[in-house]
Coordinates of C-alpha atoms in Angstrom, one line a residue:
M1 CA -11.0 22.1 -2.7
D2 CA -9.9 20.8 -6.0
L3 CA -8.5 17.0 -6.4
P4 CA -5.0 18.0 -6.4
M5 CA -4.9 20.0 -3.3
I6 CA -6.2 17.0 -1.5
E7 CA -3.7 15.1 -3.5
G8 CA -0.6 17.0 -1.7
D9 CA -2.7 17.1 2.0
I10 CA -2.7 13.1 1.9
R11 CA 0.4 12.4 0.2
R12 CA 2.4 12.3 3.8
E13 CA -0.1 8.6 5.4
L14 CA -0.4 8.2 2.2
N15 CA 3.6 6.8 1.2
A16 CA 3.6 6.0 5.0
G17 CA 3.1 3.2 4.4
S18 CA -1.3 3.2 5.6
F19 CA -2.3 1.3 2.3
N20 CA -2.1 -2.2 2.6
E21 CA -5.0 -3.5 3.2
G22 CA -3.7 -6.9 2.0
A23 CA -6.1 -7.4 -0.5
V24 CA -5.2 -10.8 -1.7
E25 CA -5.9 -14.0 -2.9
G26 CA -5.0 -15.6 0.6
C27 CA -1.9 -18.9 0.1
G28 CA -3.3 -20.9 -2.9
A29 CA -1.1 -21.1 -5.2
G30 CA -3.4 -21.5 -8.7
D31 CA -2.3 -21.2 -12.1
V32 CA 0.3 -19.2 -12.2
S33 CA 1.2 -19.8 -16.3
S34 CA -2.1 -16.7 -17.0
F35 CA -0.8 -14.3 -16.5
V36 CA 2.2 -11.9 -16.3
V37 CA 3.9 -9.5 -14.1
R38 CA 5.5 -6.5 -15.3
K39 CA 6.7 -2.5 -14.4
A40 CA 3.5 -0.6 -14.6
Q41 CA 3.1 2.1 -17.2
A42 CA 1.0 5.9 -16.8
A43 CA -1.1 4.1 -19.4
D44 CA -2.2 1.7 -16.5
S45 CA -3.5 4.5 -14.2
E46 CA -6.7 3.8 -14.3
A47 CA -7.2 0.2 -13.6
L48 CA -4.2 0.3 -11.3
A49 CA -6.5 3.0 -9.2
I50 CA -9.5 0.9 -9.0
L51 CA -7.1 -2.2 -7.5
A52 CA -5.4 0.5 -5.2
D53 CA -8.9 1.2 -3.9
I54 CA -10.1 -1.9 -3.1
A55 CA -6.5 -3.1 -0.9
G56 CA -6.3 0.8 0.9
G57 CA -9.0 3.2 -0.3
E58 CA -10.7 2.7 3.1
T59 CA -8.0 4.0 4.7
L60 CA -7.3 7.0 2.1
A61 CA -10.8 8.0 2.1
F62 CA -10.6 8.5 5.6
I63 CA -7.6 10.9 5.2
A64 CA -9.3 12.3 2.1
R65 CA -12.6 13.3 3.5
G66 CA -10.9 14.9 6.3
I67 CA -10.6 17.6 4.3
D68 CA -13.3 17.4 2.0
P69 CA -16.2 15.1 2.6
T70 CA -16.6 14.6 -1.2
A71 CA -13.5 13.2 -2.2
D72 CA -13.3 10.4 -4.2
A73 CA -10.4 8.0 -3.3
R74 CA -10.0 5.9 -6.6
A75 CA -9.7 9.7 -8.3
I76 CA -6.8 10.4 -6.2
Y77 CA -5.3 7.2 -6.8
R78 CA -5.6 7.7 -10.5
K79 CA -3.9 10.7 -10.2
M80 CA -0.8 9.5 -7.8
I81 CA -0.1 6.4 -10.1
A82 CA -0.4 8.7 -13.3
T83 CA 2.3 11.1 -12.4
A84 CA 6.0 10.3 -13.2
T85 CA 7.1 11.2 -9.5
G86 CA 6.1 10.3 -6.0
L87 CA 5.7 7.4 -4.1
F88 CA 2.8 6.0 -5.9
S89 CA 4.1 6.7 -9.1
Y90 CA 3.3 4.1 -12.0
Q91 CA 7.3 3.8 -12.0
N92 CA 7.2 2.0 -8.3
C93 CA 4.4 -0.4 -9.2
F94 CA 4.2 -3.6 -10.8
A95 CA 1.5 -4.7 -12.9
A96 CA -0.3 -8.3 -12.5
E97 CA -1.9 -8.4 -16.8
S98 CA -4.1 -11.8 -17.9
N99 CA -4.5 -10.9 -21.6
G100 CA -5.0 -6.9 -22.0
K101 CA -6.2 -6.9 -18.7
L102 CA -4.9 -5.9 -15.1
V103 CA -5.9 -8.2 -12.0
G104 CA -3.3 -6.8 -9.5
L105 CA -1.0 -4.4 -8.4
A106 CA 1.9 -3.9 -6.2
N107 CA 3.0 -0.4 -4.8
A108 CA 6.5 -0.7 -3.0
F109 CA 9.5 1.7 -2.6
P110 CA 12.5 2.5 -0.2
A111 CA 11.1 3.3 3.0
R112 CA 13.6 5.6 4.0
A113 CA 12.0 7.4 1.5
I114 CA 8.9 8.7 3.1
E115 CA 11.2 10.8 5.9
N116 CA 12.2 13.2 2.8
E117 CA 8.3 12.9 1.9
Q118 CA 7.5 13.8 5.5
R119 CA 9.8 17.2 5.5
H120 CA 7.9 19.1 3.1
T121 CA 4.2 18.4 4.2
K122 CA 2.5 19.4 7.4
P123 CA 0.1 16.6 8.9
T124 CA -3.3 17.3 8.9
A125 CA -5.7 16.6 12.2
R126 CA -6.5 12.7 10.4
E127 CA -2.9 12.0 9.8
E128 CA -2.4 12.9 13.0
Y129 CA -4.7 10.1 14.4
L130 CA -2.9 7.2 12.1
E131 CA 0.2 8.8 13.6
A132 CA 1.7 6.0 15.5
R133 CA 1.4 3.7 12.3
T134 CA 3.8 5.7 10.8
R135 CA 6.1 5.7 13.3
L136 CA 6.4 2.1 13.2
N137 CA 8.5 2.8 9.7
D138 CA 11.8 0.9 9.4
P139 CA 13.5 3.5 7.1
R140 CA 16.0 1.0 6.5
S141 CA 13.8 -1.5 5.1
Y142 CA 11.9 -1.8 0.8
L143 CA 8.4 -0.8 2.3
L144 CA 5.2 -2.9 0.3
N145 CA 3.2 -0.5 0.5
N146 CA 0.2 -1.4 -1.1
I147 CA -0.7 -4.9 -2.9
A148 CA -4.2 -5.8 -4.5
V149 CA -5.8 -8.9 -6.3
D150 CA -8.9 -8.7 -8.7
P151 CA -11.4 -10.9 -6.7
A152 CA -11.7 -12.9 -9.7
W153 CA -8.4 -13.7 -9.6
R154 CA -7.9 -14.4 -6.6
R155 CA -6.2 -18.2 -4.7
K156 CA -4.9 -18.5 -8.5
G157 CA -1.2 -17.0 -7.5
V158 CA -1.3 -13.6 -8.3
G159 CA -0.9 -12.1 -5.1
I160 CA 2.8 -14.3 -4.4
R161 CA 4.2 -13.3 -7.9
L162 CA 3.5 -9.8 -7.1
V163 CA 5.3 -10.4 -3.8
E164 CA 8.3 -11.9 -5.5
A165 CA 8.5 -9.1 -7.7
V166 CA 9.0 -6.7 -5.1
I167 CA 11.1 -9.3 -3.1
A168 CA 13.3 -9.2 -6.7
E169 CA 13.5 -5.5 -6.9
A170 CA 14.9 -5.2 -2.6
K171 CA 17.2 -7.3 -3.9
L172 CA 18.3 -5.7 -7.0
Q173 CA 18.4 -2.2 -4.8
G174 CA 20.5 -3.6 -1.7
F175 CA 17.8 -4.0 0.9
R176 CA 17.4 -7.1 3.4
S177 CA 14.2 -6.3 4.8
I178 CA 10.8 -6.2 3.3
T179 CA 8.2 -4.4 5.7
L180 CA 4.3 -4.2 5.0
H181 CA 1.3 -2.4 7.4
V182 CA -1.4 -4.7 7.8
W183 CA -4.6 -3.9 10.2
A184 CA -4.8 -6.4 13.3
D185 CA -8.0 -7.7 12.3
N186 CA -7.9 -8.2 8.9
A187 CA -6.9 -12.3 9.3
R188 CA -6.7 -13.4 5.6
A189 CA -4.3 -10.8 4.8
I190 CA -1.8 -11.3 7.6
A191 CA -2.0 -15.0 7.1
F192 CA -0.7 -14.5 3.5
Y193 CA 2.4 -12.8 4.6
R194 CA 2.9 -14.9 6.8
A195 CA 2.8 -18.4 4.4
L196 CA 5.3 -16.3 2.8
G197 CA 7.7 -16.0 5.6
F198 CA 6.6 -12.2 7.1
R199 CA 6.8 -12.1 10.5
S200 CA 5.2 -9.2 13.2
V201 CA 7.1 -7.1 14.4
R202 CA 5.2 -4.1 16.0
R203 CA 2.6 -2.9 16.9
A204 CA 0.6 0.6 16.5
K205 CA -2.6 1.3 19.4
I206 CA -5.3 3.2 16.3
P207 CA -7.9 4.2 18.4
W208 CA -11.7 3.1 17.0
H209 CA -12.9 5.5 14.7
P210 CA -16.5 4.8 13.2
E211 CA -15.3 5.5 9.5
L212 CA -12.0 3.3 10.6
P213 CA -13.8 0.4 12.2
H214 CA -11.0 -1.4 13.2
V215 CA -8.9 -3.3 16.3
G216 CA -6.3 -4.3 17.2
G217 CA -4.6 -1.7 16.1
S218 CA -2.0 -1.6 13.1
L219 CA 1.1 -4.0 12.6
L220 CA 4.3 -4.1 10.6
F221 CA 5.8 -6.9 9.1
R222 CA 9.1 -7.7 7.9
L223 CA 10.7 -10.0 6.0
N224 CA 14.2 -10.6 5.9
L225 CA 15.8 -11.4 2.5

């Protein structure tokens, strides 16, 4: 099966917010003067795919390899980010940049858009395995779907600035809350989100799987604006 077909099959779960692994830098403010946060562009797709893979490649690979064992999560991210449409399009991404190098990514969009995606796709067996996580989504919120920071740039304020950009965009679009998903055993990400005011509001029980070895299920966090 060629990669674009895999991309279409995994789009439903990807757009359901299942890849926010919270690859962020912790709570330190750090030096925020040496980078800028801007809207992403199509030309950023290669660098942003590397960052997206840091944050959520494990879950994306879990779904895609149920269809094709040779699927490459980073290549799938690259194709989706490069397109002008779709929830993981560059148009729904923010990029943190320092001296021409992309060091951070945030992907976010209105959560209600997921329902439109679901009408046009049939879930695969592995998507159904994660269905409890998808059902946590709050269609009234703005969904922070993926956030990642280059390991060399953690604890320098990049993650905080990316979240601030998402908050500003959500307010601009008239949303009153932001939601995100995080694995219950991802203590570093949970501490980061709590420090920014997010609170856990729901939990999905996800069975342990050798290709997705998380315990405690998945949490939905919310920040009221």
